[in-house]
Amino acid sequence: MVNRQPIDAYAHDIDEEKQSSVSGGSAASTDKRYSALFSDYEDPNALRRLASRIKDHTLHHLDDYLEQAESSLKRNGCHVHFADTDDDARDAVLSILREREITRLTKSKSMASEEIHLNDHLIKNDIEVLESDLGEFIIQLDGDVPSHIVRPIIHKNRREIARTFQREGIADDYNDDPEAITRRARVHLREKYMEAEAVITGGNFISAESGRVVLVTNEGNSRFGMAPSRVHIALVGIEKLVPTDRDLAVFLNLLGRSATGQQLTVYTEFISGPKDDSQPSGPEEMHVVLMNNGRTDVLASNCREILRCIRCSACQNVCPVYRQASGHAYRSPYGGPVGAVLSPILFGDRFPELADLPKASSLCGACNEVCPVDIPLPDLLLRLRDKAKREHIPQPGDLPMAPFATLATSPAIWRTAMTMSKAMNHLPIEMAPVRPLQDWLGQRTLPEWRGGDFRKWLKKRQSD
Amino acid sequence: MSRDSILSKIRSALADVETKAEHPGFEDAAVVSRVRLGDGSPIAAFTRNFEAVHGRVMRHADPLVALLKEQGRTFGYCDPELMNPLGHALTAAGCTVETRYDRTRYDDYEFGITRATAAIAETGSLVLDDARTSDRLAALSPWIHVAVLREEEVHATLPEAIAGLGNSRNIIWVTGPSKTADVEGILIEGVHGPGEQIAFFLD
Ligand code: SF4
């Protein structure tokens, strides 16, 4: 058995149907992004740089903006909760629900909640949680985990979904027409919205100045979840702050275009507190849980730029490694280049286990080019590789440099090795002489030896 | 306590930052898409951009009546302030129009007519503000949502719309019908919210 790095093992073992769903889906998103940004703006890169500078400024003053956001949220009538750890965040949500004896709620897609496995925790505590984003709803029915930041079921096809609906009694018969699937979910979910007492959402941005929590969805699920609910809980990472409402113009223009090629996501909701008395529908109470869960470790690291991320998934869509391996290979809610950088630091106690992620990249640079907040993802990946090396985290597939040094310093051995390398692709890997070499070869197809001409030419020249 | 511990962790994380980045500042023009705005009027740009996301723009009751007939939708809600002219025209055409949204019948309403506060030409979006939306659910649960506004309420650009957000507790920008591409990337409209989004301009 070849001992592969975990991410490579995923990429190797992934079933073909799933891999083609993932790579086709992400390639389509990449194309849409490109045409939306480049047809709408003369110089989209100027906009990306502007966004990146605003985020840097915000992160450098995060303490001030967090305090400002807190007072703005309170002024708007929100209850503000701080959660330093994942435990704190789960407890905060649970105690809000318990105090109000709420046992039924819907939830609109939130990566922050995925991070802390909030659903499991609530269900364990006898609270019924229903995911309302179509993709997340299907994920929940299947007991699966999302494989993409924006399109959680990118790895599933319609047949699989139709079978799930039939199995779970969402529908009586099998129908794999995407329209039928959507209508069936519509009927099922709206009934649940109306019964729910609370709704949990994430938050894409919070304006520190006004305390507006900005939430974007295409389906309208957070809007529908909120309308009949008494209590709204927004679970938001502390890095989601922007200084002012005006800054939102920069980020909203970039987010929809980078994620799905839309000028704006269909529903962009600006929420400042519980509903007014004059409005019949909407929560009477609003809670905002500001969650750290490792973000300050990221801020303290030499990869703090990753906190600029607005979770658009553009880097994921464009990444050849993600397209091959799928999101599950990244073993955290964040797949693709953003996950390869963020997860090993955010979940710091899992660093050794996740240290293979930064290595799974060809450093082609495409991720940096598409990132709406201009995060130098390839540089950050290198910094993390360096960290793994400094911390002596052994990786399956690491080829010790000594054999390479021997090869490279001896022309004769080098020549032999190169001409043999093609043959080595056909040899059983187990025949390779040393274990690390087995692992290394197990993950690579060596190119055919095309050299020799230079050597011949030089020899000829010397003898002439 | 979480609050203090987060703040102190942030401060120590930033201790090594020598020069803190300034806010770069920007002109509105830097974030506006000239292409989407075009050279014509804001109304023309709104119409173009809203139709591109499958919204429909109407100015008279007739095309609305025709659409309802075509889709066989006869029962709906109308904000009492919009009965004249819109709700009455639909009643006259044989529809049943209620002016009180009854939550227990959320799934029966086939159309909902509510007031929009504004629109955004650049992005083709409607602005629904709680202060003027008679019931959020009425703008959400029916298959057809008709958002009623006046031409002079259209903002040209997104930054203008942000500047005009005001003090409302809840504002939502709606850029076309509710949609998903979750299943194999195929676009399906009308997921949880309306499958038909109409902007109706009053004279
Ligand atoms: S790192 Fe950049 S491209 Fe990737 S999800 Fe975050 S914002 Fe988008």
XYZ file of C-alpha atoms and ligand atoms in Angstrom:
675
model
C 0.000 0.000 0.000
C 1.274 3.413 -0.910
C 1.255 5.818 1.968
C -0.212 8.959 0.415
C -0.708 12.355 1.955
C -4.349 12.415 2.993
C -5.380 14.951 0.378
C -3.686 12.956 -2.355
C -5.394 9.840 -1.137
C -8.763 11.579 -1.582
C -7.804 12.741 -5.039
C -6.721 9.223 -5.940
C -9.732 7.416 -4.552
C -12.485 9.821 -5.559
C -15.153 8.214 -7.702
C -15.247 9.351 -11.259
C -18.809 10.624 -11.266
C -18.191 12.762 -8.210
C -14.950 14.108 -9.574
C -16.574 15.134 -12.820
C -19.424 16.903 -10.948
C -16.891 18.839 -8.916
C -14.590 19.792 -11.731
C -17.363 20.628 -14.187
C -19.225 22.705 -11.616
C -16.229 24.667 -10.495
C -14.984 25.306 -14.019
C -18.390 26.744 -14.919
C -18.262 29.094 -11.926
C -14.790 30.240 -12.908
C -16.017 31.158 -16.390
C -19.005 33.059 -15.044
C -16.830 34.982 -12.646
C -14.483 36.008 -15.383
C -17.124 37.243 -17.743
C -19.041 39.120 -15.033
C -16.033 40.980 -13.681
C -14.327 41.723 -16.946
C -17.409 42.801 -18.826
C -18.607 45.049 -16.015
C -15.335 46.734 -15.063
C -12.510 48.165 -17.084
C -10.031 47.271 -14.376
C -11.408 44.696 -11.937
C -7.958 44.379 -10.432
C -8.138 47.928 -9.130
C -11.332 46.968 -7.327
C -9.672 43.869 -5.855
C -6.780 45.921 -4.575
C -9.117 48.464 -3.041
C -11.039 45.710 -1.265
C -7.825 44.205 0.002
C -6.639 47.521 1.442
C -9.928 48.163 3.192
C -9.770 44.703 4.754
C -6.158 45.189 5.822
C -7.059 48.446 7.443
C -9.978 46.803 9.232
C -7.862 43.902 10.472
C -5.136 46.230 11.721
C -7.775 48.053 13.766
C -9.910 45.052 14.568
C -10.041 45.773 18.292
C -11.405 49.257 17.693
C -13.876 48.138 15.061
C -15.081 45.280 17.206
C -15.850 47.657 20.046
C -17.518 50.048 17.653
C -19.600 47.244 16.144
C -20.625 46.129 19.599
C -21.979 49.518 20.512
C -23.697 49.994 17.141
C -25.372 46.605 17.410
C -26.557 47.420 20.915
C -27.819 50.791 19.799
C -29.879 48.924 17.184
C -31.448 46.810 19.897
C -29.406 43.639 19.338
C -28.104 41.441 22.116
C -24.377 41.014 21.597
C -22.543 37.861 22.710
C -18.821 37.252 22.417
C -17.539 33.724 21.933
C -13.824 33.168 22.230
C -13.813 29.441 21.555
C -15.996 26.971 19.700
C -17.379 25.832 23.054
C -18.279 29.391 23.950
C -20.096 29.822 20.649
C -22.093 26.617 21.013
C -22.963 27.498 24.603
C -24.014 31.010 23.665
C -26.442 29.738 21.034
C -27.774 26.954 23.200
C -28.393 29.157 26.197
C -30.266 31.751 24.120
C -32.542 28.948 22.927
C -32.899 27.297 26.319
C -33.786 30.507 28.114
C -36.614 30.980 25.655
C -37.604 27.329 25.614
C -37.153 27.143 21.878
C -36.936 23.656 20.459
C -37.518 24.167 16.752
C -35.509 26.280 14.377
C -34.347 26.670 10.838
C -30.882 27.608 9.830
C -29.630 29.315 6.746
C -26.246 28.317 5.413
C -23.404 29.498 7.618
C -19.793 28.434 7.378
C -19.132 29.639 10.911
C -21.680 27.154 12.218
C -20.097 24.362 10.159
C -16.800 25.193 11.804
C -18.164 24.508 15.262
C -20.489 21.618 14.332
C -23.389 23.567 15.717
C -26.126 21.321 14.328
C -24.825 18.214 16.047
C -24.586 20.070 19.292
C -28.123 21.426 19.135
C -29.618 18.134 18.047
C -27.836 16.388 20.891
C -29.564 18.875 23.159
C -33.001 18.039 21.799
C -33.330 20.995 19.511
C -34.700 20.381 16.067
C -32.531 22.146 13.480
C -33.396 22.235 9.843
C -30.993 23.493 7.199
C -32.946 25.597 4.727
C -30.490 26.264 1.912
C -31.395 23.655 -0.709
C -27.882 22.265 -0.853
C -27.419 22.217 2.910
C -30.841 20.628 3.317
C -29.757 17.742 1.097
C -26.435 17.501 2.933
C -28.339 17.242 6.202
C -30.654 14.528 4.874
C -27.655 12.528 3.723
C -25.637 13.041 6.904
C -22.962 14.380 4.575
C -20.733 17.452 4.851
C -20.535 20.319 2.351
C -17.819 20.080 -0.265
C -17.867 23.670 -1.483
C -18.203 27.043 0.234
C -20.956 28.359 -2.012
C -22.357 25.188 -3.585
C -22.378 22.607 -0.808
C -23.614 19.731 -2.989
C -21.390 20.348 -5.969
C -20.284 16.713 -5.586
C -23.765 15.259 -5.943
C -25.812 14.662 -9.042
C -29.569 14.755 -9.506
C -30.003 10.975 -9.306
C -28.417 10.818 -5.910
C -30.595 13.685 -4.681
C -33.785 12.155 -6.072
C -32.990 8.906 -4.262
C -32.404 10.808 -1.029
C -35.760 12.589 -1.316
C -37.525 9.311 -1.866
C -35.695 7.571 0.955
C -36.352 10.372 3.433
C -39.998 10.703 2.521
C -39.653 14.225 1.116
C -41.382 12.788 -1.956
C -43.310 9.587 -2.585
C -41.724 8.773 -5.877
C -38.406 9.107 -7.634
C -38.060 12.218 -9.778
C -34.643 13.530 -10.697
C -35.729 16.598 -12.642
C -33.916 19.529 -10.938
C -37.093 21.604 -11.128
C -39.134 18.884 -9.428
C -36.441 18.497 -6.780
C -36.548 22.230 -6.083
C -40.371 22.369 -5.908
C -40.480 19.461 -3.507
C -37.981 21.129 -1.229
C -39.969 24.373 -1.468
C -43.143 22.731 -0.240
C -41.409 20.816 2.519
C -39.324 23.701 3.808
C -41.895 26.468 3.878
C -44.014 24.410 6.188
C -41.017 24.120 8.504
C -40.271 27.838 8.345
C -43.770 28.584 9.529
C -43.454 26.223 12.484
C -40.002 27.356 13.599
C -39.558 29.605 16.591
C -36.076 30.790 15.789
C -33.677 31.133 12.909
C -29.912 30.906 12.896
C -28.002 32.677 10.160
C -24.431 33.621 9.481
C -23.483 37.100 8.375
C -21.464 38.117 5.337
C -20.527 41.530 6.680
C -21.154 43.742 9.669
C -20.744 47.463 9.294
C -19.075 48.708 12.467
C -20.433 52.194 11.880
C -24.115 51.304 11.593
C -24.245 47.811 13.085
C -26.003 46.533 9.985
C -25.600 42.803 9.563
C -25.522 42.029 5.854
C -26.700 38.672 4.658
C -26.771 37.447 1.087
C -28.635 34.457 -0.342
C -29.947 33.521 -3.748
C -32.777 31.319 -2.600
C -34.352 33.679 -0.068
C -34.095 31.062 2.653
C -32.754 33.344 5.355
C -35.488 35.872 4.573
C -38.140 33.187 4.769
C -36.650 31.708 7.913
C -36.630 35.081 9.572
C -40.113 36.273 8.630
C -42.137 33.941 10.876
C -39.519 33.473 13.648
C -39.529 35.156 17.041
C -35.806 35.048 17.548
C -32.950 35.600 15.125
C -29.440 34.503 16.034
C -26.622 35.595 13.740
C -23.369 33.727 14.277
C -20.582 35.784 12.767
C -16.798 35.536 12.749
C -15.044 38.618 14.108
C -13.214 39.134 10.814
C -16.452 39.937 8.989
C -16.401 43.566 10.016
C -16.096 46.436 7.603
C -15.670 50.000 8.830
C -18.643 51.747 7.214
C -21.767 51.170 5.148
C -20.052 52.846 2.238
C -17.364 50.155 2.217
C -20.080 47.588 1.604
C -20.374 48.881 -1.963
C -16.896 47.544 -2.698
C -17.476 44.119 -1.194
C -21.001 43.524 -2.440
C -19.925 44.314 -5.995
C -17.113 41.794 -5.726
C -18.821 39.026 -3.792
C -21.626 38.085 -6.190
C -19.454 38.420 -9.251
C -16.591 36.385 -7.793
C -18.832 33.665 -6.415
C -21.359 33.040 -9.151
C -20.893 35.721 -11.779
C -23.909 37.706 -10.547
C -23.742 41.489 -10.240
C -25.433 40.994 -6.876
C -26.680 37.948 -5.073
C -30.507 37.862 -5.422
C -31.300 38.776 -1.820
C -29.006 41.216 -0.053
C -30.472 41.886 3.346
C -29.426 44.689 5.702
C -30.550 43.880 9.202
C -30.268 46.316 12.044
C -32.001 44.770 14.968
C -35.331 43.109 15.636
C -38.344 44.124 13.588
C -40.225 47.346 14.150
C -43.575 47.130 15.900
C -45.305 48.211 12.722
C -44.043 45.165 10.806
C -46.173 42.042 11.342
C -43.488 39.531 10.289
C -39.987 39.196 11.608
C -38.064 38.434 14.790
C -38.823 40.292 17.981
C -35.346 39.597 19.265
C -32.010 39.632 17.529
C -28.820 38.151 18.907
C -25.414 38.526 17.352
C -22.752 36.050 18.426
C -19.310 37.391 17.546
C -17.077 34.370 17.294
C -13.305 34.156 17.519
C -12.613 30.392 17.349
C -8.988 30.696 16.306
C -9.223 33.872 14.261
C -6.886 35.715 16.616
C -4.340 32.919 16.114
C -4.576 33.561 12.402
C -4.179 37.281 13.074
C -1.042 36.577 15.081
C 0.418 34.313 12.401
C 2.396 35.253 9.324
C -0.650 34.359 7.251
C -2.974 37.006 8.611
C -3.914 38.117 5.083
C -6.200 35.093 4.865
C -8.577 36.858 7.262
C -9.470 39.230 4.443
C -11.373 36.331 2.865
C -15.024 36.985 2.017
C -15.782 33.298 1.287
C -16.567 33.747 -2.360
C -15.090 30.371 -3.406
C -13.404 31.756 -6.527
C -10.032 30.314 -5.486
C -11.647 26.964 -4.904
C -13.327 26.949 -8.318
C -10.165 27.790 -10.188
C -7.862 25.407 -8.311
C -6.734 22.311 -10.234
C -6.107 20.453 -6.990
C -9.604 21.188 -5.679
C -11.150 20.190 -8.996
C -9.448 16.839 -8.808
C -9.708 16.141 -5.094
C -13.100 17.722 -4.167
C -13.807 19.666 -0.992
C -13.965 16.678 1.319
C -10.259 16.121 0.794
C -9.623 19.267 2.845
C -11.247 17.782 5.979
C -12.736 21.053 7.147
C -15.600 23.277 5.985
C -13.170 25.242 3.837
C -11.908 23.558 0.708
C -9.535 24.739 -1.969
C -6.682 27.205 -1.485
C -8.519 29.197 1.188
C -8.982 26.026 3.213
C -5.407 24.913 2.659
C -4.247 28.132 4.307
C -7.008 28.819 6.789
C -7.785 25.412 8.259
C -4.303 24.451 9.493
C -4.063 27.718 11.452
C -7.694 28.218 12.418
C -7.845 24.735 13.847
C -4.351 25.064 15.282
C -4.574 21.984 17.451
C -5.073 19.996 14.257
C -2.035 21.509 12.524
C 0.000 18.304 12.239
C -3.005 16.498 10.858
C -3.798 19.215 8.311
C -0.210 20.119 7.420
C -0.469 18.241 4.134
C -3.007 20.767 2.798
C -0.545 23.575 2.038
C 1.582 21.107 0.137
C -1.226 20.105 -2.171
C -0.742 22.925 -4.626
C 1.269 23.432 -7.738
C 1.574 27.132 -6.772
C 0.222 28.012 -10.188
C -0.981 31.351 -8.826
C -4.504 31.184 -10.281
C -6.042 31.491 -6.828
C -4.347 34.780 -6.133
C -5.426 36.150 -9.504
C -9.109 35.493 -8.872
C -9.240 36.449 -5.210
C -11.475 39.519 -4.750
C -9.432 40.648 -1.770
C -6.121 39.886 -3.452
C -4.863 37.370 -0.912
C -1.401 36.115 -1.931
C -2.493 32.510 -1.467
C 0.586 30.862 -3.024
C 2.882 32.841 -0.704
C 0.817 31.847 2.299
C 0.946 28.199 1.256
C 4.726 28.434 1.137
C 4.853 30.018 4.581
C 2.838 27.147 5.968
C 5.016 24.550 4.283
C 7.899 26.238 5.950
C 6.121 26.114 9.293
C 5.532 22.370 8.887
C 9.176 21.903 8.123
C 10.294 23.978 11.090
C 8.002 22.049 13.364
C 9.363 18.782 11.932
C 6.002 17.455 10.964
C 6.726 14.339 8.962
C 4.576 13.837 5.913
C 4.011 10.681 4.025
C 5.384 11.359 0.591
C 8.216 13.596 1.730
C 11.238 12.535 -0.216
C 14.315 12.995 1.907
C 16.665 15.297 0.124
C 19.767 13.120 0.563
C 19.036 10.700 -2.299
C 18.155 13.622 -4.531
C 21.463 15.299 -3.670
C 23.339 12.156 -4.618
C 21.494 11.958 -7.895
C 22.001 15.573 -8.748
C 25.703 15.714 -8.018
C 26.635 12.657 -9.992
C 26.051 13.085 -13.744
C 26.228 9.386 -14.430
C 23.662 8.405 -11.845
C 21.458 11.352 -12.836
C 21.463 10.209 -16.463
C 20.592 6.685 -15.533
C 17.883 7.819 -13.180
C 16.340 10.078 -15.800
C 16.260 7.476 -18.526
C 14.844 5.024 -16.047
C 12.194 7.313 -14.696
C 9.726 6.511 -17.428
C 10.260 2.853 -16.818
C 9.662 3.438 -13.143
C 6.110 4.527 -13.928
C 5.455 0.995 -15.079
C 7.205 -0.778 -12.263
C 5.158 -1.828 -9.297
C 5.712 0.933 -6.771
C 6.463 -1.628 -4.098
C 9.666 -2.443 -5.975
C 11.119 1.006 -5.361
C 14.051 0.618 -3.017
C 13.097 2.805 -0.083
C 9.784 3.574 1.581
C 9.865 7.341 1.066
C 10.603 6.789 -2.589
C 7.641 4.444 -2.820
C 5.400 7.100 -1.353
C 6.829 9.771 -3.551
C 6.405 7.728 -6.688
C 2.971 6.640 -5.661
C 1.814 10.196 -6.041
C 3.538 11.083 -9.248
C 3.775 10.125 -12.840
C 7.278 10.893 -13.911
C 7.724 12.604 -17.257
C 9.362 10.754 -20.067
C 13.084 11.465 -20.344
C 13.531 13.928 -23.165
C 17.054 15.029 -22.316
C 20.315 14.074 -23.844
C 20.545 16.492 -26.727
C 22.375 19.131 -24.731
C 24.849 16.587 -23.463
C 25.428 15.207 -26.943
C 25.809 18.695 -28.319
C 28.305 19.661 -25.648
C 30.335 16.498 -26.138
C 30.443 17.050 -29.868
C 31.497 20.662 -29.405
C 34.299 19.677 -27.050
C 35.663 17.047 -29.437
C 35.456 19.410 -32.445
C -14.831 36.550 29.801
C -14.905 36.063 26.046
C -15.174 39.731 25.215
C -12.054 40.811 27.045
C -10.084 37.784 26.075
C -10.871 38.314 22.371
C -9.901 41.977 22.559
C -6.661 41.260 24.334
C -5.789 38.469 21.892
C -6.409 40.852 19.001
C -4.168 43.465 20.583
C -1.322 41.100 21.195
C -1.713 39.609 17.703
C -1.315 43.077 16.251
C 1.583 44.096 18.483
C 4.129 43.462 15.732
C 2.329 45.570 13.122
C 4.524 48.611 12.801
C 2.496 50.751 10.459
C -1.162 50.098 10.542
C -2.806 50.291 7.143
C -4.851 53.407 6.555
C -8.270 53.245 5.026
C -7.559 53.851 1.345
C -10.714 55.868 0.700
C -12.365 55.757 -2.712
C -14.625 57.695 -5.035
C -18.047 56.258 -5.808
C -17.012 56.122 -9.454
C -14.330 53.586 -8.587
C -16.900 50.951 -7.682
C -19.648 51.746 -10.184
C -19.951 49.645 -13.305
C -20.232 52.177 -16.123
C -21.127 49.394 -18.497
C -24.154 48.333 -16.466
C -25.270 51.908 -16.028
C -24.967 52.603 -19.757
C -25.571 55.955 -21.397
C -29.338 56.044 -21.141
C -31.602 56.970 -18.243
C -31.493 55.167 -14.906
C -34.922 53.700 -15.742
C -33.566 52.256 -18.972
C -30.594 50.781 -17.110
C -32.811 49.378 -14.381
C -35.083 47.752 -16.933
C -32.189 46.239 -18.851
C -30.412 44.894 -15.768
C -33.576 43.689 -14.034
C -34.801 41.891 -17.142
C -31.398 40.285 -17.542
C -32.001 38.519 -14.219
C -35.516 37.520 -15.389
C -37.401 40.250 -13.576
C -40.378 41.821 -15.376
C -41.094 45.516 -15.586
C -44.723 46.678 -15.872
C -46.514 50.006 -15.925
C -50.155 49.005 -16.378
C -52.504 46.502 -14.813
C -53.258 44.841 -18.172
C -50.026 42.890 -18.622
C -50.261 41.799 -14.989
C -53.800 40.553 -15.499
C -52.637 38.751 -18.627
C -49.769 37.089 -16.768
C -52.040 35.960 -13.926
C -54.515 34.553 -16.436
C -51.784 32.770 -18.358
C -50.489 31.138 -15.186
C -53.958 30.528 -13.781
C -53.322 32.505 -10.590
C -56.379 34.150 -9.096
C -55.884 34.551 -5.346
C -53.570 37.075 -3.795
C -52.732 39.795 -1.344
C -52.495 43.517 -1.946
C -51.235 46.246 0.376
C -54.440 48.221 1.138
C -52.743 51.412 -0.024
C -52.171 49.893 -3.433
C -55.737 48.695 -4.014
C -56.147 51.860 -5.969
C -55.215 51.452 -8.782
C -53.732 47.960 -8.836
C -55.780 45.745 -6.519
C -59.115 46.976 -7.875
C -58.039 46.311 -11.432
C -57.301 42.710 -10.505
C -60.588 42.315 -8.674
C -62.332 43.676 -11.742
C -60.551 41.053 -13.803
C -61.977 38.307 -11.587
C -59.195 37.800 -9.044
C -59.785 37.512 -5.317
C -57.629 40.094 -3.603
C -57.217 40.268 0.160
C -55.846 43.273 1.975
C -54.982 41.446 5.168
C -52.237 38.837 4.948
C -53.431 35.771 6.817
C -50.390 33.827 7.906
C -52.210 30.521 8.136
C -52.855 30.748 4.405
C -49.243 31.491 3.463
C -49.219 28.835 0.793
C -52.529 29.818 -0.789
C -51.543 33.299 -1.911
C -50.518 33.137 -5.539
C -49.535 36.763 -5.837
C -48.520 39.480 -3.405
C -48.501 43.202 -4.119
C -46.426 45.392 -1.816
C -44.648 48.730 -1.921
C -40.977 48.961 -2.861
C -39.059 51.925 -1.520
C -36.607 52.256 -4.349
C -34.681 50.441 -7.025
C -31.074 50.406 -8.201
C -30.463 50.976 -11.887
C -26.874 49.753 -11.961
C -27.643 46.339 -10.542
C -31.300 45.872 -11.515
C -32.438 45.536 -7.902
C -35.589 46.433 -6.005
C -35.284 47.912 -2.520
C -37.858 46.652 -0.017
C -37.810 48.484 3.269
C -39.666 47.185 6.310
C -40.962 50.657 6.997
C -43.047 50.459 3.810
C -43.489 46.727 3.216
C -46.912 45.993 4.672
C -45.880 42.401 5.460
C -42.564 40.714 4.717
C -44.280 37.404 4.163
C -46.606 38.876 1.551
C -43.560 39.810 -0.505
C -42.079 36.355 -0.084
C -44.518 33.472 0.072
C -46.561 34.036 -3.139
C -45.224 32.757 -6.456
C -45.595 36.216 -7.980
C -44.380 39.288 -6.159
C -45.292 42.700 -7.507
C -43.152 45.490 -6.058
C -44.738 48.863 -6.669
C -42.703 52.067 -6.934
C -42.336 55.368 -8.724
C -39.798 56.162 -11.394
C -38.280 58.987 -9.401
C -37.441 56.526 -6.633
C -34.836 54.725 -8.731
C -31.241 55.226 -7.554
C -28.716 55.277 -10.347
C -25.910 53.439 -8.594
C -25.248 50.986 -5.809
C -23.266 53.502 -3.714
C -26.232 55.883 -3.960
C -28.528 53.142 -2.751
C -26.230 52.502 0.202
C -26.165 56.186 1.048
C -29.965 56.090 0.979
C -30.415 53.082 3.269
C -31.776 55.227 6.086
C -32.667 54.008 9.534
C -34.948 51.105 8.831
C -34.479 47.933 10.860
C -34.635 45.765 7.787
C -33.986 46.457 4.143
C -33.633 43.918 1.413
C -32.388 44.340 -2.134
C -34.046 41.931 -4.506
C -32.245 41.267 -7.761
C -34.617 39.004 -9.642
C -36.646 35.972 -8.596
C -35.433 33.593 -5.897
C -33.096 31.069 -7.475
C -30.686 28.194 -7.066
C -28.128 26.357 -9.125
C -27.402 23.809 -6.409
C -28.488 20.801 -8.452
C -25.874 20.219 -11.142
C -25.499 23.947 -11.708
C -28.890 24.128 -13.433
C -30.712 27.406 -12.824
C -34.105 26.964 -11.173
C -36.210 29.955 -10.161
C -38.639 30.137 -7.262
C -36.838 28.182 -4.568
C -38.266 29.586 -1.335
C -39.331 33.016 -2.503
C -41.139 34.226 -5.628
C -40.560 32.566 -8.972
C -41.756 35.753 -10.698
C -40.453 39.130 -9.568
C -42.213 42.139 -11.019
C -41.335 45.818 -10.748
C -44.476 47.874 -11.237
C -44.041 51.598 -11.885
C -46.881 53.893 -10.901
C -47.609 56.855 -13.151
S -9.445 33.379 -0.372
Fe -10.147 34.940 -1.805
S -10.868 33.770 -3.574
Fe -10.715 32.314 -1.871
S -12.763 32.291 -0.963
Fe -11.569 33.800 0.150
S -12.016 35.730 -0.866
Fe -12.650 34.122 -2.258
